[in-house]
Amino acid sequence: MSVQKANRRRRDWYSVSEETLRAIVILLVTVVVLGLSFLGYRIWESRAQEREARKVIDQTQGLVQRLQDQDRSGYRGEYDAAWQSLQEARNQFSNQDFRGALDNARRSRNMLLSILDALGQPGNVGQAQFISIQGDVEYRRGDGGDWQEARSRIPLQSGDYVRTSENGSAEIMFLDGTLYTVRPNTQFIVSSSRTLTGREEQAIEMEYGWVDLSTAQGTSNVKTPNAVARVQQSSEAFVAVDRQSSQGRFGALTGGIELTSKGGLKREVQANQQVVQTGELLSEPAPLPGRPALVTPADNVDLDLDRVRRVALVWDPVPDAARYALQVSRTHLFVENLIDVKNRTKTQATLGLRGEGTFQWRVAAYDKNGVQGPWSQPFKFRVASFRASMGEKDDTPPPLDLADVKSYGSIFIVAGRSEAGAQIEINGEQVKVAADGSFTKTVQLSKEGWSFIEIKARDSWGNETSRRHRVFVENP
């Protein structure tokens, strides 16, 4: 009897050990699969950024060639800054820093486009121009002018006002290369200032709201009701002014800010720090929460709606973060977001996919005192029902039909249709598209005579169809 019990114990021990071994093997296989999947995401992300960076660098090189035979003597400093950004993009591309290469190539491209537009409009150059617009954005020529709808490539001069509504945002590029992202509910005046040596510097006078700015080879001055912020060259910063109390927030994400209050107090704001202004007082510089790093899905990944109905957005934790803000949008300006929450305590969120389209998402961290840090670099993902077999790319451009273009002097109403999920741009501005692919957009042109309205449709694969419609502009 004792021998049978001993044998049974040995068999039981063997059975448990075999199950344990099997579990260990399954766990190891799972870890390997997850590791390979993560590696695959990273490889896909890198290749997607490489393709996009190469495309923008090639576009920028084409703009450089267009400027070779033109008299650009009045824009030598701006051209040199654009050329330097292009060279940095090339160097970063060679070193496989595709994200940095893409950012610098886009900056160079925007600056060169500004120069080309200025050369094409002699006598109406201005200090800056609108690059992209989302929602309701207006501008006014001086104190006595009427508010007008802002459009891409419209120049701005010293003394002009810019304001955004609750659902409006815009990117504005100054000729010195400084890029402003104007958030909703903001108003400021385009101005300029001079250094002690007499050199003119780019500046704005901010009345209320929030702007993010990225400087190039020069400095930028932001004047508020109670302080002046001098943002150093090659810096990323933000300035926020409360409309009711005039309290200000001044933060440097990279580079730095020289801050002076109305009462004469001075502060040096270094990278990843902020200062709060109350009346004529300035707080001591305090650290900002770190910038989150997005993990999955990889940037520019394609998701098959026929196979995937949920996607997990995952980011790395930020030290000492108490919570996170998450935004998901159809545009890079993150206005009228599909998801906009500020109370995420976990470092992931699961989304249900309900339709096709291109989406961008980003995350910011909050510390225990409620101070928000910088937004992460946005990631993009595309959702579509894949029509190509064996996972091959669909190279068919989307359809683009113009149903009607109605003329009212200098105002035109453009109506048309593309495929469901396509993105539509008219003269560089994004247009709201209905679920069936139809769209309508009011366009105003300022230059009298014959002109063109350019419509572009882009599908989730990046295929593009363009139409140019010739119109005659009659100003009243």
Tab-separated table of C-alpha atoms in Angstrom, residues 74-456:
chain	number	residue	atom	x	y	z
A	74	GLY	CA	14.927	91.122	-49.885
A	75	TYR	CA	14.563	87.772	-48.125
A	76	ARG	CA	18.180	86.722	-47.735
A	77	GLY	CA	17.904	86.038	-44.003
A	78	GLU	CA	14.694	84.039	-44.378
A	79	TYR	CA	16.121	82.047	-47.306
A	80	ASP	CA	19.311	81.262	-45.371
A	81	ALA	CA	17.252	80.076	-42.384
A	82	ALA	CA	15.167	77.846	-44.655
A	83	TRP	CA	18.314	76.478	-46.297
A	84	GLN	CA	19.848	75.717	-42.889
A	85	SER	CA	16.694	73.872	-41.800
A	86	LEU	CA	16.833	71.836	-45.017
A	87	GLN	CA	20.474	70.961	-44.390
A	88	GLU	CA	19.633	69.894	-40.822
A	89	ALA	CA	16.812	67.755	-42.197
A	90	ARG	CA	19.211	66.066	-44.615
A	91	ASN	CA	21.741	65.403	-41.870
A	92	GLN	CA	19.074	63.994	-39.567
A	93	PHE	CA	17.766	61.814	-42.380
A	94	SER	CA	21.277	60.444	-42.968
A	95	ASN	CA	21.515	59.678	-39.229
A	96	GLN	CA	18.082	57.963	-39.375
A	97	ASP	CA	16.458	60.595	-37.148
A	98	PHE	CA	13.392	60.623	-39.382
A	99	ARG	CA	11.122	62.463	-36.937
A	100	GLY	CA	13.604	65.349	-36.600
A	101	ALA	CA	14.204	65.352	-40.357
A	102	LEU	CA	10.474	65.613	-41.007
A	103	ASP	CA	10.035	68.522	-38.585
A	104	ASN	CA	12.932	70.514	-40.063
A	105	ALA	CA	11.905	69.760	-43.651
A	106	ARG	CA	8.364	70.986	-42.971
A	107	ARG	CA	9.708	74.167	-41.386
A	108	SER	CA	11.948	74.811	-44.393
A	109	ARG	CA	9.107	74.085	-46.820
A	110	ASN	CA	6.752	76.523	-45.084
A	111	MET	CA	9.370	79.271	-45.043
A	112	LEU	CA	10.147	78.818	-48.746
A	113	LEU	CA	6.439	78.856	-49.587
A	114	SER	CA	6.121	82.126	-47.666
A	115	ILE	CA	8.971	83.639	-49.684
A	116	LEU	CA	7.460	82.459	-52.974
A	117	ASP	CA	4.088	83.900	-52.036
A	118	ALA	CA	5.694	87.193	-51.032
A	119	LEU	CA	7.588	87.391	-54.334
A	120	GLY	CA	4.326	86.736	-56.163
A	121	GLN	CA	2.563	89.587	-54.347
A	122	PRO	CA	4.916	92.589	-54.493
A	123	GLY	CA	3.789	95.459	-52.318
A	124	ASN	CA	1.642	93.184	-50.159
A	125	VAL	CA	4.241	91.047	-48.427
A	126	GLY	CA	3.494	91.511	-44.739
A	127	GLN	CA	5.380	90.095	-41.781
A	128	ALA	CA	3.593	86.750	-41.639
A	129	GLN	CA	0.927	84.623	-43.280
A	130	PHE	CA	-1.596	81.978	-42.360
A	131	ILE	CA	-0.307	78.469	-43.070
A	132	SER	CA	-3.238	76.291	-41.998
A	133	ILE	CA	-6.642	77.009	-40.496
A	134	GLN	CA	-9.241	74.947	-38.691
A	135	GLY	CA	-12.639	76.217	-37.577
A	136	ASP	CA	-13.517	79.899	-37.202
A	137	VAL	CA	-10.465	82.175	-37.491
A	138	GLU	CA	-10.628	85.891	-38.376
A	139	TYR	CA	-8.237	88.783	-38.995
A	140	ARG	CA	-8.619	92.571	-39.140
A	141	ARG	CA	-6.482	95.241	-40.798
A	142	GLY	CA	-5.725	97.667	-37.973
A	143	ASP	CA	-8.176	99.138	-35.453
A	144	GLY	CA	-10.707	100.422	-37.953
A	145	GLY	CA	-11.047	97.510	-40.369
A	146	ASP	CA	-13.728	94.849	-40.570
A	147	TRP	CA	-13.167	91.318	-39.309
A	148	GLN	CA	-12.647	88.936	-42.235
A	149	GLU	CA	-12.465	85.169	-42.552
A	150	ALA	CA	-8.867	83.962	-42.480
A	151	ARG	CA	-7.609	81.802	-45.332
A	152	SER	CA	-4.376	80.010	-46.067
A	153	ARG	CA	-1.582	82.228	-47.480
A	154	ILE	CA	-3.218	85.543	-46.534
A	155	PRO	CA	-0.401	87.931	-45.472
A	156	LEU	CA	-0.412	89.709	-42.108
A	157	GLN	CA	1.163	93.099	-41.487
A	158	SER	CA	2.142	95.049	-38.387
A	159	GLY	CA	-0.997	96.290	-36.657
A	160	ASP	CA	-3.239	93.475	-37.908
A	161	TYR	CA	-5.430	91.608	-35.425
A	162	VAL	CA	-5.930	87.837	-35.307
A	163	ARG	CA	-8.586	86.053	-33.272
A	164	THR	CA	-9.868	82.505	-32.970
A	165	SER	CA	-13.271	81.331	-31.786
A	166	GLU	CA	-14.052	78.500	-29.400
A	167	ASN	CA	-13.617	76.003	-32.246
A	168	GLY	CA	-10.877	77.845	-34.169
A	169	SER	CA	-7.132	77.326	-34.441
A	170	ALA	CA	-4.448	78.389	-36.909
A	171	GLU	CA	-0.771	78.104	-37.756
A	172	ILE	CA	0.972	81.366	-38.681
A	173	MET	CA	4.481	81.510	-40.133
A	174	PHE	CA	6.530	84.711	-39.773
A	175	LEU	CA	9.167	85.577	-42.338
A	176	ASP	CA	11.950	84.988	-39.813
A	177	GLY	CA	10.817	81.342	-39.522
A	178	THR	CA	8.922	81.595	-36.234
A	179	LEU	CA	5.863	79.353	-36.289
A	180	TYR	CA	2.873	80.192	-34.076
A	181	THR	CA	0.084	77.751	-33.302
A	182	VAL	CA	-2.878	79.837	-32.150
A	183	ARG	CA	-5.256	77.945	-29.890
A	184	PRO	CA	-9.027	78.540	-29.534
A	185	ASN	CA	-10.319	81.722	-27.835
A	186	THR	CA	-7.201	83.789	-28.543
A	187	GLN	CA	-6.634	87.336	-29.789
A	188	PHE	CA	-3.397	89.199	-30.515
A	189	ILE	CA	-1.928	91.992	-32.642
A	190	VAL	CA	0.959	91.501	-35.072
A	191	SER	CA	3.716	93.948	-34.167
A	192	SER	CA	7.484	94.307	-34.164
A	193	SER	CA	10.207	95.491	-31.822
A	194	ARG	CA	13.781	96.699	-32.135
A	195	THR	CA	16.879	95.694	-30.234
A	196	LEU	CA	19.386	98.189	-28.798
A	197	THR	CA	21.399	97.803	-32.000
A	198	GLY	CA	18.374	98.772	-34.112
A	199	ARG	CA	17.682	95.288	-35.482
A	200	GLU	CA	13.982	94.525	-35.964
A	201	GLU	CA	12.594	91.500	-34.129
A	202	GLN	CA	9.350	89.650	-34.678
A	203	ALA	CA	6.721	90.306	-31.986
A	204	ILE	CA	3.051	90.022	-31.146
A	205	GLU	CA	0.927	91.833	-28.552
A	206	MET	CA	-1.249	89.205	-26.927
A	207	GLU	CA	-4.540	90.310	-25.385
A	208	TYR	CA	-5.842	86.926	-24.232
A	209	GLY	CA	-5.711	83.221	-25.043
A	210	TRP	CA	-2.899	80.756	-25.656
A	211	VAL	CA	-0.187	80.476	-28.317
A	212	ASP	CA	2.526	77.893	-28.859
A	213	LEU	CA	5.562	79.103	-30.759
A	214	SER	CA	8.682	77.618	-32.250
A	215	THR	CA	11.507	79.984	-33.161
A	216	ALA	CA	14.158	79.395	-35.813
A	217	GLN	CA	17.328	81.476	-36.184
A	218	GLY	CA	15.941	84.583	-34.479
A	219	THR	CA	14.212	85.582	-31.266
A	220	SER	CA	10.523	86.296	-30.808
A	221	ASN	CA	8.826	88.716	-28.414
A	222	VAL	CA	5.380	88.129	-26.928
A	223	LYS	CA	3.946	91.154	-25.115
A	224	THR	CA	1.086	90.583	-22.667
A	225	PRO	CA	-0.831	93.148	-20.541
A	226	ASN	CA	1.643	92.719	-17.669
A	227	ALA	CA	4.856	91.191	-19.056
A	228	VAL	CA	7.151	90.759	-22.037
A	229	ALA	CA	8.561	87.354	-22.978
A	230	ARG	CA	11.633	87.260	-25.201
A	231	VAL	CA	11.791	83.714	-26.569
A	232	GLN	CA	15.318	82.711	-27.527
A	233	GLN	CA	16.224	81.335	-30.931
A	234	SER	CA	15.686	77.601	-31.585
A	235	SER	CA	13.156	77.392	-28.753
A	236	GLU	CA	9.730	75.876	-28.227
A	237	ALA	CA	7.548	77.822	-25.816
A	238	PHE	CA	3.997	78.754	-24.881
A	239	VAL	CA	2.321	81.897	-23.555
A	240	ALA	CA	-1.166	81.906	-22.013
A	241	VAL	CA	-3.169	84.911	-20.754
A	242	ASP	CA	-6.452	84.606	-18.855
A	243	ARG	CA	-9.046	86.911	-20.394
A	244	GLN	CA	-10.691	87.880	-17.086
A	245	SER	CA	-7.782	88.191	-14.644
A	246	SER	CA	-4.885	88.840	-17.112
A	247	GLN	CA	-2.871	86.220	-15.216
A	248	GLY	CA	-0.167	84.796	-17.461
A	249	ARG	CA	1.698	81.533	-17.876
A	250	PHE	CA	5.050	81.420	-19.656
A	251	GLY	CA	6.676	78.074	-20.369
A	252	ALA	CA	9.750	76.903	-22.255
A	253	LEU	CA	9.731	73.357	-23.591
A	254	THR	CA	13.148	73.655	-25.237
A	255	GLY	CA	15.542	76.619	-25.331
A	256	GLY	CA	14.547	79.420	-22.967
A	257	ILE	CA	12.686	82.671	-22.257
A	258	GLU	CA	13.830	86.012	-20.832
A	259	LEU	CA	10.773	87.285	-18.951
A	260	THR	CA	10.215	90.826	-17.627
A	261	SER	CA	7.108	91.926	-15.737
A	262	LYS	CA	5.453	95.329	-16.004
A	263	GLY	CA	6.931	96.178	-12.599
A	264	GLY	CA	10.487	95.359	-13.711
A	265	LEU	CA	10.914	91.872	-12.214
A	266	LYS	CA	12.969	89.488	-14.359
A	267	ARG	CA	13.057	85.705	-14.642
A	268	GLU	CA	15.075	83.300	-16.750
A	269	VAL	CA	12.827	80.438	-17.820
A	270	GLN	CA	14.859	77.429	-18.869
A	271	ALA	CA	13.850	74.295	-20.765
A	272	ASN	CA	10.920	72.400	-19.216
A	273	GLN	CA	10.095	75.227	-16.790
A	274	GLN	CA	7.251	77.702	-16.402
A	275	VAL	CA	6.627	80.998	-14.590
A	276	VAL	CA	3.221	82.273	-13.483
A	277	GLN	CA	2.573	86.035	-13.624
A	278	THR	CA	0.017	87.574	-11.261
A	279	GLY	CA	-0.319	91.339	-11.531
A	280	GLU	CA	3.224	92.675	-11.644
A	281	LEU	CA	4.645	89.679	-9.738
A	282	LEU	CA	6.432	86.704	-11.266
A	283	SER	CA	6.714	83.314	-9.567
A	284	GLU	CA	9.992	81.437	-9.334
A	285	PRO	CA	10.572	79.088	-12.289
A	286	ALA	CA	9.014	75.693	-11.591
A	287	PRO	CA	9.506	72.401	-13.461
A	288	LEU	CA	6.919	71.168	-15.941
A	289	PRO	CA	5.877	67.512	-16.188
A	290	GLY	CA	7.773	65.622	-18.862
A	291	ARG	CA	6.627	65.017	-22.427
A	292	PRO	CA	4.986	61.564	-22.816
A	293	ALA	CA	6.369	59.158	-25.405
A	294	LEU	CA	3.701	57.382	-27.442
A	295	VAL	CA	4.196	53.639	-27.914
A	296	THR	CA	1.378	51.981	-29.858
A	297	PRO	CA	-0.110	52.057	-32.376
A	298	ALA	CA	2.980	53.060	-34.290
A	299	ASP	CA	2.985	56.361	-36.147
A	300	ASN	CA	1.348	56.181	-39.597
A	301	VAL	CA	0.081	52.644	-39.069
A	302	ASP	CA	-2.837	51.339	-41.177
A	303	LEU	CA	-5.692	49.465	-39.478
A	304	ASP	CA	-8.039	47.187	-41.399
A	305	LEU	CA	-11.597	47.947	-40.310
A	306	ASP	CA	-12.661	44.510	-41.531
A	307	ARG	CA	-10.352	42.848	-38.992
A	308	VAL	CA	-9.796	45.350	-36.188
A	309	ARG	CA	-12.670	46.902	-34.255
A	310	ARG	CA	-10.747	48.171	-31.228
A	311	VAL	CA	-7.340	49.778	-30.861
A	312	ALA	CA	-5.336	50.354	-27.682
A	313	LEU	CA	-3.522	53.700	-27.402
A	314	VAL	CA	-0.481	53.165	-25.168
A	315	TRP	CA	2.151	55.613	-23.922
A	316	ASP	CA	5.108	55.487	-21.533
A	317	PRO	CA	4.512	56.753	-17.975
A	318	VAL	CA	5.854	60.181	-17.013
A	319	PRO	CA	7.608	60.362	-13.604
A	320	ASP	CA	5.434	61.964	-10.882
A	321	ALA	CA	2.460	62.341	-13.237
A	322	ALA	CA	-0.876	62.323	-11.391
A	323	ARG	CA	-3.036	62.023	-14.521
A	324	TYR	CA	-2.972	62.424	-18.278
A	325	ALA	CA	-4.869	64.309	-20.960
A	326	LEU	CA	-5.714	62.459	-24.170
A	327	GLN	CA	-6.884	63.983	-27.445
A	328	VAL	CA	-7.921	62.216	-30.648
A	329	SER	CA	-8.694	64.344	-33.705
A	330	ARG	CA	-9.019	64.250	-37.462
A	331	THR	CA	-6.677	67.258	-37.830
A	332	HIS	CA	-3.180	68.111	-36.625
A	333	LEU	CA	-4.483	71.292	-34.931
A	334	PHE	CA	-6.667	69.234	-32.532
A	335	VAL	CA	-9.836	71.315	-32.764
A	336	GLU	CA	-13.322	69.813	-32.355
A	337	ASN	CA	-11.687	66.629	-31.090
A	338	LEU	CA	-13.366	63.251	-31.230
A	339	ILE	CA	-11.946	62.482	-27.770
A	340	ASP	CA	-10.778	65.145	-25.318
A	341	VAL	CA	-10.314	63.940	-21.722
A	342	LYS	CA	-8.055	65.142	-18.907
A	343	ASN	CA	-8.559	62.507	-16.216
A	344	ARG	CA	-6.725	59.413	-17.442
A	345	THR	CA	-4.804	57.794	-14.609
A	346	LYS	CA	-3.666	54.811	-16.677
A	347	THR	CA	-1.142	54.966	-19.504
A	348	GLN	CA	-3.473	53.510	-22.086
A	349	ALA	CA	-6.965	53.865	-23.502
A	350	THR	CA	-9.005	51.551	-25.737
A	351	LEU	CA	-10.958	53.017	-28.642
A	352	GLY	CA	-13.756	51.450	-30.643
A	353	LEU	CA	-13.329	51.920	-34.407
A	354	ARG	CA	-16.616	52.886	-36.029
A	355	GLY	CA	-15.630	54.202	-39.422
A	356	GLU	CA	-12.881	54.981	-41.889
A	357	GLY	CA	-10.603	57.992	-41.796
A	358	THR	CA	-7.240	59.357	-40.692
A	359	PHE	CA	-6.817	60.171	-37.014
A	360	GLN	CA	-4.160	61.818	-34.869
A	361	TRP	CA	-3.671	61.436	-31.129
A	362	ARG	CA	-1.488	62.968	-28.440
A	363	VAL	CA	-1.035	62.885	-24.657
A	364	ALA	CA	0.045	65.392	-21.977
A	365	ALA	CA	0.861	64.770	-18.309
A	366	TYR	CA	-0.420	66.674	-15.244
A	367	ASP	CA	1.435	66.798	-11.934
A	368	LYS	CA	-0.234	66.633	-8.503
A	369	ASN	CA	-0.736	70.439	-8.535
A	370	GLY	CA	-2.663	70.324	-11.789
A	371	VAL	CA	0.155	71.783	-13.929
A	372	GLN	CA	0.059	70.503	-17.495
A	373	GLY	CA	3.255	69.537	-19.278
A	374	PRO	CA	3.962	69.603	-23.023
A	375	TRP	CA	1.965	67.523	-25.445
A	376	SER	CA	3.612	64.475	-26.927
A	377	GLN	CA	4.575	64.405	-30.563
A	378	PRO	CA	1.294	63.429	-32.268
A	379	PHE	CA	0.963	60.007	-33.865
A	380	LYS	CA	-1.280	59.279	-36.838
A	381	PHE	CA	-3.193	56.126	-37.732
A	382	ARG	CA	-5.454	55.348	-40.670
A	383	VAL	CA	-8.579	53.195	-40.574
A	384	ALA	CA	-9.912	51.696	-43.794
A	385	SER	CA	-11.513	48.598	-45.271
A	386	PHE	CA	-8.612	47.185	-47.228
A	387	ARG	CA	-9.595	46.565	-50.830
A	388	ALA	CA	-6.301	45.120	-51.974
A	389	SER	CA	-5.570	41.445	-51.546
A	390	MET	CA	-2.584	39.916	-49.727
A	391	GLY	CA	-2.033	43.137	-47.816
A	392	GLU	CA	-0.786	45.025	-50.862
A	393	LYS	CA	-1.133	48.793	-50.970
A	394	ASP	CA	-4.090	50.336	-52.813
A	395	ASP	CA	-2.599	52.689	-55.424
A	396	THR	CA	-5.922	53.882	-56.858
A	397	PRO	CA	-6.506	57.639	-56.304
A	398	PRO	CA	-9.888	58.538	-54.828
A	399	PRO	CA	-12.636	59.912	-57.091
A	400	LEU	CA	-13.188	63.679	-56.994
A	401	ASP	CA	-16.246	65.136	-58.700
A	402	LEU	CA	-17.186	68.821	-58.656
A	403	ALA	CA	-20.958	69.074	-58.534
A	404	ASP	CA	-21.144	72.866	-58.653
A	405	VAL	CA	-19.095	76.062	-58.238
A	406	LYS	CA	-21.323	79.084	-57.692
A	407	SER	CA	-19.848	82.565	-58.183
A	408	TYR	CA	-20.820	85.672	-56.195
A	409	GLY	CA	-18.198	88.228	-57.231
A	410	SER	CA	-15.190	87.336	-55.092
A	411	ILE	CA	-17.007	84.583	-53.154
A	412	PHE	CA	-17.403	81.048	-54.500
A	413	ILE	CA	-19.360	78.106	-53.112
A	414	VAL	CA	-17.680	74.830	-54.054
A	415	ALA	CA	-19.633	71.568	-53.797
A	416	GLY	CA	-18.497	68.085	-54.723
A	417	ARG	CA	-18.085	64.483	-53.718
A	418	SER	CA	-15.310	61.958	-53.133
A	419	GLU	CA	-15.252	58.534	-51.493
A	420	ALA	CA	-16.240	57.939	-47.869
A	421	GLY	CA	-13.367	58.598	-45.457
A	422	ALA	CA	-11.412	60.821	-47.865
A	423	GLN	CA	-9.814	64.078	-46.707
A	424	ILE	CA	-10.627	67.170	-48.760
A	425	GLU	CA	-8.576	70.367	-49.027
A	426	ILE	CA	-9.597	73.489	-50.936
A	427	ASN	CA	-6.801	76.026	-51.481
A	428	GLY	CA	-4.850	74.372	-48.657
A	429	GLU	CA	-7.688	74.440	-46.091
A	430	GLN	CA	-9.259	71.273	-44.748
A	431	VAL	CA	-12.972	70.854	-45.425
A	432	LYS	CA	-15.584	68.984	-43.401
A	433	VAL	CA	-16.691	65.888	-45.311
A	434	ALA	CA	-20.022	64.104	-44.843
A	435	ALA	CA	-20.213	60.368	-44.244
A	436	ASP	CA	-21.004	59.763	-47.920
A	437	GLY	CA	-17.983	61.794	-49.115
A	438	SER	CA	-19.901	64.940	-50.107
A	439	PHE	CA	-18.632	68.423	-49.169
A	440	THR	CA	-19.450	72.127	-49.502
A	441	LYS	CA	-17.074	75.028	-48.859
A	442	THR	CA	-17.275	78.814	-49.211
A	443	VAL	CA	-14.083	80.314	-50.669
A	444	GLN	CA	-13.216	83.998	-50.935
A	445	LEU	CA	-10.485	85.197	-53.309
A	446	SER	CA	-8.980	88.668	-53.021
A	447	LYS	CA	-7.033	89.076	-56.277
A	448	GLU	CA	-9.229	90.419	-59.061
A	449	GLY	CA	-9.239	88.702	-62.450
A	450	TRP	CA	-8.739	85.089	-63.446
A	451	SER	CA	-7.690	82.728	-60.681
A	452	PHE	CA	-7.842	79.072	-59.713
A	453	ILE	CA	-9.519	77.099	-56.957
A	454	GLU	CA	-7.551	73.926	-56.179
A	455	ILE	CA	-9.374	70.944	-54.677
A	456	LYS	CA	-7.531	67.871	-53.375
